[in-house]
Amino acid sequence: MLGVTLDDTQGQLIDEIIVGKHPRTGLNLGPFASQSLRENKVIGLEFGILIKSKNGQNLPVDYSAAPIRDDNDLVQGSVIAFRDVSKRLKAEQELRNSEERFRMAFNNAPVGMALVTLEGKFIQVNDAMCKLLDIPEHQLLETHDTDLTFPSDTVMEQQMLMKLLTGESVSVQYEKRYGSKATDITWVLTSASLLTQNDEPFCYLYQVHNLTERKQIELRLNYLAHHDTLTKLFNRSKFIEDMEFQLLAAKRNSEIIALIFIDLDNFKQVNDTLGHDIGDKLLIMVAEELEKSIRETDLIARLGGDEFVILLPNIKNETDVMQVANKIWGNLSQPLIIDENKLQVGCSMGVSFYPEDGLDVQTLLRCADSALYQAKNEGRNNLQYYRPELTERLGKKIKLEHELRMALINNEFELYYQPIISNKSQFNLGAEALIRWNHPTLGLVPPIDFIPLAEETGIIVPIGEWVIQQGCKQAAKWQRFDKEPVEISINVSPKQFKTSDICKIVADSLADSGLKPSLLTLEVTEELFLNDTDHNLKIIAKLKQMGVKIAIDDFGIGYSSLSYIKLFNPDKLKIDRSFIKDILDNSESSIIVNAIIAMASSLKIQVVSEGVETLEVSNLLKSKNCDSEQGYYYSKPVSSQNFDVWLSNYHANTN
Ligand code: C2E
Ligand code: CA
Ligand code: CA
């Protein structure tokens, strides 16, 4: 220990060999080694002292000394023991360092740290923990963690901590909330582990991460994923998710569920005429009215556009549905005031029932949708229950739609022509082009069976384009080969004005065929006045500028406002055949025809009567000064070959 040999020490004074120093102050202790000799008693020093070895190193030792006495109790010398304690001191120092490090880590950790008794009382907390809970340390140390925890999270937390006590896990992680009110909540992720003392569970160590911000974003995203941003109602995906649950419950308890599809009547008109802003506000207000009409346990969602859906769980029968429906109609019967507009909306509803109409979400939605489709057909504020025939019809519709697309590709359409005879000049002949469909299995399909669907789906646009091209081509032939040219009349649907460049299509067809524009009449309906009036007016004006004539078809049954007629300034009015049909025995029809002819002649508009079936009717119209006639009396619509035959007969007879 001292780095000396026996020879070095023999005969030396011990205090010259062993110099003691105070361990902390480093001051020499003086002749301490001979102390026991001097004082004649046992000396033991608890604390280590430093002794200096020969090579100058300081060595920490425990030291004790005792006098050696002879039989007469006379002091003969002293035995001195030194124990090297450098290892022990080093270990003690390391422990102190590590504790210090832990305390620093604990105190300065960026996450909340807490030691908590097994009963949940805080023993030690760091700054971050105090900040996270916004409670000063001294107050926190008098509190139980459970008192601060959101009530409904305490059971879960106890279960997690139990895993530590049973030894199932060495550490557990869980998300929990601090706070007592839902509006003032701190979301945290707690990692807890158990600290032991003498192998006994002693306390928990919590590491607590603040999740509030992330949770808020998560909640927001979750909200967005499940709600319609405009009306704040559930969206389709959330509705379907919840409906699955409701169906399971209904199955378990043998309950009936009703599904109501709701579609606003004439919402499109509001949107088109007053703009999307008003449309959006209307949807928001309607959503509020709908929500007011149902119970808390009912589900409601917006599926998109002006379509809403309501699920009524556990109902008894149709009466329950009618109650809700009547409440909805009642709530919507008050006009809604939006930006100084007083809007009155109605709605149509389609209803399907679980389990009667279907067992799964998709089937029930489909059934309610098809019932709604039926309700819309019946008019405003109508409700229909699902009937299986409806699906069948819908299926047929979808099939027909597909077939129509194929028909265009496979060239299955054909134009028939029906003569229009002028009462003013025998030579002023016309023909209306009327489409026919040569269906591969059904045979010749009349337009009434497919034009409405073609208009609904928009296929009318390419079909109509084909009709214009084909009609012009045919008329151009008559223009070349016959003594007198035949004017062609072609029906166009409002959709063609809306979604295609009809002016360009007409101009191209005229150019391609070489037909004189003045030989072409486009027949439009009064529907054109109702929507996008300005847009349609511009197109009509452009067509007229090209030299094309415009006829208003089915005149008299529609909206027939004189102001519109003046605006559109058509070349011809075609009186609907419903008036012509009973002109002989219905005085009202006769009066209407008289009025139309009088009005048209004052506006210098030509009048064509449709549906002339007999000589008597023809004579009567002539007497009323009607300009032209069209009808079975002259000819049914026929193929182009047969029309050529009719033409030569006609010319032969009149010549
Ligand atoms: P519309 O434009 O009013 O055509 C006249 C319809 O009355 C034709 O029926 C014609 O066959 C029928 N008709 C003519 N004379 C008489 C008669 O004396 N008595 C009776 N009872 N009926 C007569 P069709 O060809 O079945 O056409 C029906 C409707 O389909 C047309 O009514 C028109 O709205 C539409 N349509 C026909 N072809 C086209 C087309 O190419 N494009 C468009 N968009 N619609 C078309
Ligand atoms: Ca027509
Ligand atoms: Ca007509």
Coordinates of N, CA and C in Angstrom, one line a residue, residues 177-347:
R177 N -56.9 10.9 -21.0 CA -57.2 12.3 -21.0 C -57.1 12.8 -19.5
Y178 N -56.5 14.0 -19.4 CA -56.6 14.7 -18.1 C -57.6 15.8 -18.3
G179 N -58.3 16.1 -17.2 CA -59.4 17.1 -17.3 C -60.7 16.5 -16.9
S180 N -61.6 17.4 -16.6 CA -62.9 16.9 -16.1 C -64.0 17.3 -17.1
K181 N -63.8 18.3 -17.9 CA -64.8 18.7 -18.9 C -64.3 18.3 -20.3
A182 N -65.3 17.9 -21.1 CA -64.9 17.5 -22.5 C -64.3 18.6 -23.2
T183 N -64.6 19.9 -22.9 CA -64.2 21.0 -23.6 C -62.8 21.4 -23.2
D184 N -62.3 20.9 -22.1 CA -61.0 21.3 -21.6 C -60.1 20.1 -21.3
I185 N -59.7 19.5 -22.3 CA -59.1 18.2 -22.1 C -57.6 18.2 -22.6
T186 N -56.8 17.5 -21.8 CA -55.4 17.3 -22.3 C -55.2 15.8 -22.6
W187 N -55.0 15.6 -23.9 CA -54.7 14.2 -24.3 C -53.3 13.8 -24.0
V188 N -53.0 12.7 -23.4 CA -51.6 12.3 -23.2 C -51.4 10.8 -23.6
L189 N -50.1 10.6 -23.9 CA -49.7 9.2 -24.0 C -48.8 8.9 -22.8
T190 N -49.3 8.0 -22.0 CA -48.5 7.6 -20.7 C -47.8 6.3 -20.9
S191 N -46.5 6.4 -20.6 CA -45.7 5.1 -20.5 C -45.4 4.9 -19.0
A192 N -45.9 3.8 -18.5 CA -45.7 3.6 -17.1 C -44.9 2.3 -16.8
S193 N -44.0 2.4 -15.8 CA -43.3 1.2 -15.4 C -43.3 1.1 -13.9
L194 N -43.0 0.0 -13.4 CA -43.1 -0.2 -11.9 C -41.7 -0.1 -11.3
L195 N -41.5 0.7 -10.3 CA -40.2 0.7 -9.6 C -40.3 -0.2 -8.3
T196 N -39.3 -0.9 -8.0 CA -39.3 -1.8 -6.8 C -38.3 -1.4 -5.8
Q197 N -38.5 -1.7 -4.6 CA -37.6 -1.5 -3.5 C -37.5 -2.8 -2.7
N198 N -36.3 -3.3 -2.6 CA -36.2 -4.6 -1.9 C -37.2 -5.7 -2.5
D199 N -37.2 -5.6 -3.9 CA -38.0 -6.6 -4.6 C -39.5 -6.4 -4.4
E200 N -39.9 -5.4 -3.7 CA -41.4 -5.1 -3.5 C -41.8 -4.0 -4.4
P201 N -43.0 -4.1 -5.0 CA -43.4 -2.9 -5.8 C -43.5 -1.7 -4.9
F202 N -42.9 -0.6 -5.5 CA -42.8 0.6 -4.6 C -43.6 1.8 -5.2
C203 N -43.3 2.1 -6.4 CA -44.1 3.2 -7.1 C -44.1 3.0 -8.6
Y204 N -44.9 3.8 -9.2 CA -44.9 3.8 -10.7 C -44.1 5.0 -11.2
L205 N -43.4 4.8 -12.3 CA -42.7 5.9 -13.0 C -43.6 6.1 -14.3
Y206 N -44.1 7.4 -14.4 CA -44.9 7.7 -15.6 C -44.0 8.6 -16.5
Q207 N -44.1 8.3 -17.7 CA -43.6 9.3 -18.7 C -44.8 9.7 -19.5
V208 N -45.0 11.0 -19.5 CA -46.3 11.5 -20.1 C -46.1 12.5 -21.3
H209 N -46.5 12.0 -22.5 CA -46.3 12.9 -23.7 C -47.6 13.6 -23.9
N210 N -47.6 14.9 -24.2 CA -48.8 15.6 -24.5 C -49.2 15.3 -26.0
L211 N -50.4 14.8 -26.1 CA -50.9 14.4 -27.5 C -52.0 15.4 -28.0
T212 N -52.3 16.4 -27.1 CA -53.5 17.2 -27.4 C -53.5 17.7 -28.8
E213 N -52.4 18.3 -29.3 CA -52.4 18.9 -30.6 C -52.6 17.8 -31.7
R214 N -51.9 16.7 -31.5 CA -52.1 15.6 -32.5 C -53.5 15.1 -32.5
K215 N -54.0 14.9 -31.3 CA -55.4 14.4 -31.1 C -56.4 15.3 -31.8
Q216 N -56.1 16.6 -31.6 CA -57.1 17.6 -32.2 C -57.1 17.4 -33.8
I217 N -55.8 17.3 -34.3 CA -55.7 17.1 -35.8 C -56.4 15.8 -36.2
E218 N -56.1 14.7 -35.3 CA -56.8 13.4 -35.6 C -58.3 13.5 -35.6
L219 N -58.8 14.2 -34.6 CA -60.2 14.4 -34.4 C -60.8 15.1 -35.6
R220 N -60.1 16.2 -36.0 CA -60.5 17.0 -37.1 C -60.6 16.2 -38.4
L221 N -59.5 15.4 -38.6 CA -59.4 14.5 -39.8 C -60.6 13.5 -39.8
N222 N -60.7 13.0 -38.6 CA -61.8 12.0 -38.4 C -63.1 12.6 -38.7
Y223 N -63.3 13.8 -38.2 CA -64.6 14.5 -38.5 C -64.8 14.7 -40.0
L224 N -63.7 15.2 -40.6 CA -63.8 15.5 -42.0 C -64.2 14.2 -42.8
A225 N -63.5 13.1 -42.4 CA -63.8 11.9 -43.1 C -65.2 11.4 -43.0
H226 N -65.9 11.9 -41.9 CA -67.2 11.3 -41.6 C -68.3 12.3 -41.8
H227 N -68.0 13.5 -42.1 CA -69.1 14.5 -42.2 C -69.1 15.2 -43.6
D228 N -70.2 15.7 -43.9 CA -70.4 16.5 -45.1 C -70.0 18.0 -44.7
T229 N -69.1 18.5 -45.3 CA -68.5 19.8 -44.9 C -69.6 20.9 -45.0
L230 N -70.5 20.8 -45.9 CA -71.5 21.9 -46.1 C -72.5 21.9 -45.0
T231 N -73.2 20.8 -44.8 CA -74.3 20.7 -43.9 C -73.9 20.2 -42.5
K232 N -72.7 19.7 -42.3 CA -72.2 19.1 -41.1 C -73.0 17.8 -40.7
L233 N -73.8 17.3 -41.6 CA -74.4 16.0 -41.4 C -73.4 15.0 -41.6
F234 N -73.7 13.7 -41.3 CA -72.8 12.6 -41.7 C -72.8 12.5 -43.2
N235 N -71.6 12.0 -43.7 CA -71.6 11.8 -45.1 C -71.9 10.3 -45.4
R236 N -71.8 9.9 -46.7 CA -72.2 8.6 -47.1 C -71.5 7.5 -46.4
S237 N -70.1 7.6 -46.3 CA -69.3 6.5 -45.8 C -69.7 6.3 -44.3
K238 N -69.8 7.4 -43.5 CA -70.1 7.3 -42.1 C -71.5 6.7 -41.9
F239 N -72.4 7.1 -42.8 CA -73.8 6.6 -42.7 C -73.8 5.1 -42.9
I240 N -73.1 4.7 -43.9 CA -73.1 3.3 -44.2 C -72.5 2.5 -43.1
E241 N -71.4 3.1 -42.5 CA -70.7 2.4 -41.4 C -71.7 2.2 -40.2
D242 N -72.4 3.3 -39.9 CA -73.4 3.2 -38.8 C -74.6 2.4 -39.1
M243 N -74.9 2.4 -40.4 CA -76.1 1.6 -40.8 C -75.8 0.1 -40.6
E244 N -74.5 -0.3 -40.8 CA -74.1 -1.7 -40.6 C -74.4 -2.1 -39.2
F245 N -74.0 -1.2 -38.3 CA -74.3 -1.5 -36.8 C -75.7 -1.7 -36.5
Q246 N -76.5 -0.7 -37.1 CA -77.9 -0.7 -36.8 C -78.6 -2.0 -37.4
L247 N -78.1 -2.5 -38.5 CA -78.6 -3.7 -39.1 C -78.3 -4.9 -38.2
L248 N -77.1 -4.9 -37.7 CA -76.7 -6.0 -36.8 C -77.6 -6.0 -35.5
A249 N -77.8 -4.8 -35.0 CA -78.7 -4.7 -33.8 C -80.1 -5.2 -34.1
A250 N -80.6 -4.7 -35.3 CA -82.0 -5.1 -35.7 C -82.1 -6.6 -35.8
K251 N -81.0 -7.2 -36.4 CA -81.1 -8.6 -36.6 C -81.1 -9.3 -35.2
R252 N -80.3 -8.9 -34.3 CA -80.2 -9.5 -32.9 C -81.6 -9.4 -32.2
N253 N -82.2 -8.2 -32.4 CA -83.5 -8.0 -31.6 C -84.7 -8.1 -32.4
S254 N -84.6 -8.7 -33.7 CA -85.7 -8.8 -34.6 C -86.5 -7.6 -34.7
E255 N -85.8 -6.5 -35.1 CA -86.5 -5.2 -35.2 C -86.6 -4.8 -36.7
I256 N -87.5 -3.8 -36.9 CA -87.7 -3.3 -38.3 C -87.0 -2.0 -38.4
I257 N -86.3 -1.8 -39.5 CA -85.7 -0.5 -39.8 C -86.3 0.1 -41.0
A258 N -86.5 1.4 -41.0 CA -86.9 2.1 -42.3 C -85.8 3.0 -42.8
L259 N -85.6 3.0 -44.1 CA -84.6 3.9 -44.7 C -85.4 4.8 -45.6
I260 N -85.2 6.1 -45.4 CA -85.9 7.1 -46.2 C -84.9 7.9 -47.0
F261 N -85.0 7.8 -48.3 CA -84.3 8.6 -49.3 C -85.1 9.9 -49.5
I262 N -84.4 11.0 -49.4 CA -85.1 12.3 -49.6 C -84.4 13.1 -50.7
D263 N -85.2 13.7 -51.6 CA -84.6 14.5 -52.7 C -85.5 15.7 -52.8
L264 N -84.8 16.9 -52.8 CA -85.6 18.1 -52.8 C -86.2 18.3 -54.2
D265 N -87.4 18.8 -54.2 CA -88.1 19.1 -55.5 C -87.5 20.4 -56.0
N266 N -87.3 20.5 -57.3 CA -86.8 21.6 -58.0 C -85.6 22.4 -57.3
F267 N -84.7 21.6 -56.7 CA -83.5 22.2 -56.2 C -82.6 22.8 -57.3
K268 N -82.6 22.0 -58.4 CA -81.8 22.3 -59.5 C -82.1 23.7 -60.0
Q269 N -83.4 24.0 -60.0 CA -83.9 25.3 -60.5 C -83.4 26.4 -59.7
V270 N -83.4 26.2 -58.4 CA -82.9 27.2 -57.4 C -81.4 27.5 -57.7
N271 N -80.7 26.4 -57.9 CA -79.3 26.5 -58.1 C -79.0 27.2 -59.4
D272 N -79.7 26.9 -60.5 CA -79.5 27.4 -61.8 C -79.9 28.9 -61.8
T273 N -81.0 29.2 -61.2 CA -81.5 30.6 -61.3 C -80.9 31.5 -60.3
L274 N -80.7 31.1 -59.1 CA -80.3 32.0 -58.0 C -78.8 31.8 -57.7
G275 N -78.2 30.8 -58.2 CA -76.7 30.6 -58.0 C -76.4 29.6 -56.9
H276 N -75.2 29.1 -57.0 CA -74.7 28.1 -56.1 C -74.7 28.5 -54.6
D277 N -74.4 29.8 -54.4 CA -74.3 30.3 -53.0 C -75.6 30.1 -52.3
I278 N -76.7 30.5 -53.0 CA -78.0 30.4 -52.4 C -78.4 28.9 -52.3
G279 N -78.0 28.1 -53.3 CA -78.2 26.7 -53.3 C -77.6 26.1 -52.1
D280 N -76.3 26.5 -51.8 CA -75.6 25.9 -50.6 C -76.4 26.3 -49.4
K281 N -76.7 27.5 -49.3 CA -77.4 28.0 -48.0 C -78.7 27.3 -47.9
L282 N -79.4 27.0 -49.0 CA -80.7 26.3 -48.9 C -80.4 24.9 -48.4
L283 N -79.4 24.3 -48.9 CA -79.1 22.9 -48.4 C -78.8 22.9 -46.9
I284 N -78.1 23.9 -46.4 CA -77.8 24.0 -45.0 C -79.1 24.1 -44.2
M285 N -80.0 25.0 -44.7 CA -81.2 25.2 -43.9 C -82.1 24.0 -44.0
V286 N -82.1 23.3 -45.1 CA -83.0 22.1 -45.2 C -82.4 21.0 -44.3
A287 N -81.1 20.9 -44.2 CA -80.4 19.9 -43.3 C -80.9 20.2 -41.9
E288 N -81.0 21.5 -41.5 CA -81.4 21.8 -40.1 C -82.8 21.4 -39.9
E289 N -83.7 21.7 -40.9 CA -85.1 21.3 -40.8 C -85.3 19.8 -40.7
L290 N -84.5 19.1 -41.5 CA -84.6 17.6 -41.5 C -84.1 17.1 -40.1
E291 N -83.1 17.6 -39.6 CA -82.6 17.2 -38.3 C -83.6 17.4 -37.2
K292 N -84.3 18.5 -37.3 CA -85.4 18.9 -36.3 C -86.5 17.9 -36.4
S293 N -86.6 17.2 -37.5 CA -87.8 16.3 -37.7 C -87.6 14.9 -37.2
I294 N -86.4 14.6 -36.8 CA -86.2 13.2 -36.4 C -85.7 13.1 -34.9
R295 N -85.7 11.9 -34.4 CA -85.3 11.7 -33.0 C -83.8 11.6 -32.9
E296 N -83.3 11.7 -31.7 CA -81.8 11.6 -31.5 C -81.3 10.3 -32.0
T297 N -82.1 9.2 -31.8 CA -81.5 7.9 -32.2 C -81.6 7.6 -33.7
D298 N -82.3 8.5 -34.4 CA -82.3 8.3 -35.9 C -81.0 8.7 -36.5
L299 N -80.7 8.2 -37.6 CA -79.5 8.6 -38.3 C -79.9 9.4 -39.5
I300 N -79.0 10.5 -39.8 CA -79.3 11.3 -40.9 C -78.0 11.6 -41.6
A301 N -78.0 11.6 -43.0 CA -76.8 12.0 -43.7 C -77.1 12.6 -45.0
R302 N -76.2 13.4 -45.5 CA -76.3 13.9 -46.9 C -75.5 13.1 -47.8
L303 N -76.1 12.5 -48.8 CA -75.4 11.6 -49.7 C -74.7 12.4 -50.8
G304 N -75.1 13.6 -51.0 CA -74.5 14.4 -52.1 C -75.6 15.2 -52.8
G305 N -75.2 16.3 -53.4 CA -76.2 17.1 -54.1 C -77.3 17.5 -53.2
D306 N -78.6 17.3 -53.6 CA -79.7 17.6 -52.8 C -80.3 16.3 -52.3
E307 N -79.5 15.3 -52.1 CA -80.0 14.0 -51.6 C -79.7 13.7 -50.2
F308 N -80.7 13.4 -49.4 CA -80.4 13.1 -48.0 C -81.0 11.7 -47.7
V309 N -80.5 11.1 -46.6 CA -81.0 9.8 -46.2 C -81.2 9.8 -44.7
I310 N -82.3 9.2 -44.3 CA -82.6 9.0 -42.9 C -82.9 7.6 -42.5
L311 N -82.3 7.1 -41.4 CA -82.6 5.8 -41.0 C -83.4 5.8 -39.7
L312 N -84.5 5.1 -39.7 CA -85.3 5.1 -38.4 C -85.2 3.7 -37.9
P313 N -84.4 3.5 -36.7 CA -84.3 2.2 -36.2 C -85.5 1.8 -35.4
N314 N -85.7 0.5 -35.2 CA -86.8 0.0 -34.4 C -88.1 0.7 -34.5
I315 N -88.7 0.5 -35.7 CA -90.0 1.1 -35.9 C -91.1 0.0 -36.0
K316 N -92.3 0.3 -35.8 CA -93.4 -0.7 -35.8 C -93.9 -0.9 -37.2
N317 N -94.3 0.2 -37.9 CA -94.9 0.0 -39.2 C -94.8 1.3 -40.0
E318 N -95.6 1.3 -41.1 CA -95.5 2.5 -42.0 C -96.0 3.7 -41.3
T319 N -96.8 3.6 -40.3 CA -97.3 4.8 -39.6 C -96.2 5.6 -39.1
D320 N -95.2 4.9 -38.5 CA -94.0 5.6 -37.9 C -93.3 6.4 -39.0
V321 N -93.2 5.8 -40.2 CA -92.5 6.5 -41.3 C -93.3 7.7 -41.7
M322 N -94.7 7.6 -41.8 CA -95.5 8.7 -42.2 C -95.4 9.8 -41.3
Q323 N -95.3 9.5 -40.0 CA -95.2 10.5 -38.9 C -93.9 11.4 -39.2
V324 N -92.8 10.7 -39.5 CA -91.6 11.5 -39.8 C -91.7 12.3 -41.1
A325 N -92.3 11.6 -42.1 CA -92.5 12.3 -43.4 C -93.3 13.5 -43.2
N326 N -94.4 13.4 -42.5 CA -95.3 14.6 -42.3 C -94.6 15.7 -41.5
K327 N -93.8 15.3 -40.6 CA -93.1 16.3 -39.8 C -92.1 17.0 -40.8
I328 N -91.4 16.3 -41.6 CA -90.5 16.9 -42.6 C -91.2 17.9 -43.5
W329 N -92.3 17.4 -44.1 CA -93.1 18.3 -45.0 C -93.6 19.5 -44.2
G330 N -94.0 19.2 -43.0 CA -94.5 20.4 -42.2 C -93.4 21.4 -41.9
N331 N -92.2 20.9 -41.5 CA -91.1 21.8 -41.3 C -90.7 22.6 -42.5
L332 N -90.8 21.9 -43.7 CA -90.4 22.6 -44.9 C -91.5 23.4 -45.5
S333 N -92.7 23.4 -44.9 CA -93.8 24.1 -45.6 C -93.6 25.6 -45.3
Q334 N -92.9 26.0 -44.2 CA -92.6 27.4 -44.0 C -91.5 27.8 -45.1
P335 N -91.7 29.0 -45.7 CA -90.7 29.4 -46.7 C -89.4 29.7 -46.0
L336 N -88.3 29.3 -46.6 CA -87.0 29.6 -46.0 C -86.5 30.9 -46.6
I337 N -86.0 31.8 -45.7 CA -85.6 33.1 -46.2 C -84.1 33.1 -46.3
I338 N -83.6 33.2 -47.5 CA -82.2 33.2 -47.8 C -81.8 34.5 -48.6
D339 N -81.0 35.3 -48.0 CA -80.6 36.6 -48.7 C -81.8 37.3 -49.3
E340 N -82.8 37.5 -48.6 CA -84.0 38.2 -49.1 C -84.8 37.4 -50.1
N341 N -84.4 36.2 -50.4 CA -85.2 35.3 -51.2 C -86.1 34.5 -50.3
K342 N -87.4 34.4 -50.7 CA -88.3 33.5 -49.9 C -88.4 32.2 -50.7
L343 N -87.8 31.2 -50.2 CA -87.8 29.9 -51.0 C -88.7 28.9 -50.4
Q344 N -89.5 28.3 -51.2 CA -90.4 27.2 -50.8 C -89.9 25.9 -51.4
V345 N -89.4 25.0 -50.5 CA -88.9 23.7 -51.1 C -89.8 22.6 -50.6
G346 N -90.1 21.7 -51.6 CA -90.8 20.5 -51.2 C -89.7 19.4 -51.3
C347 N -90.1 18.2 -50.9 CA -89.2 17.1 -51.1 C -90.0 15.8 -51.3

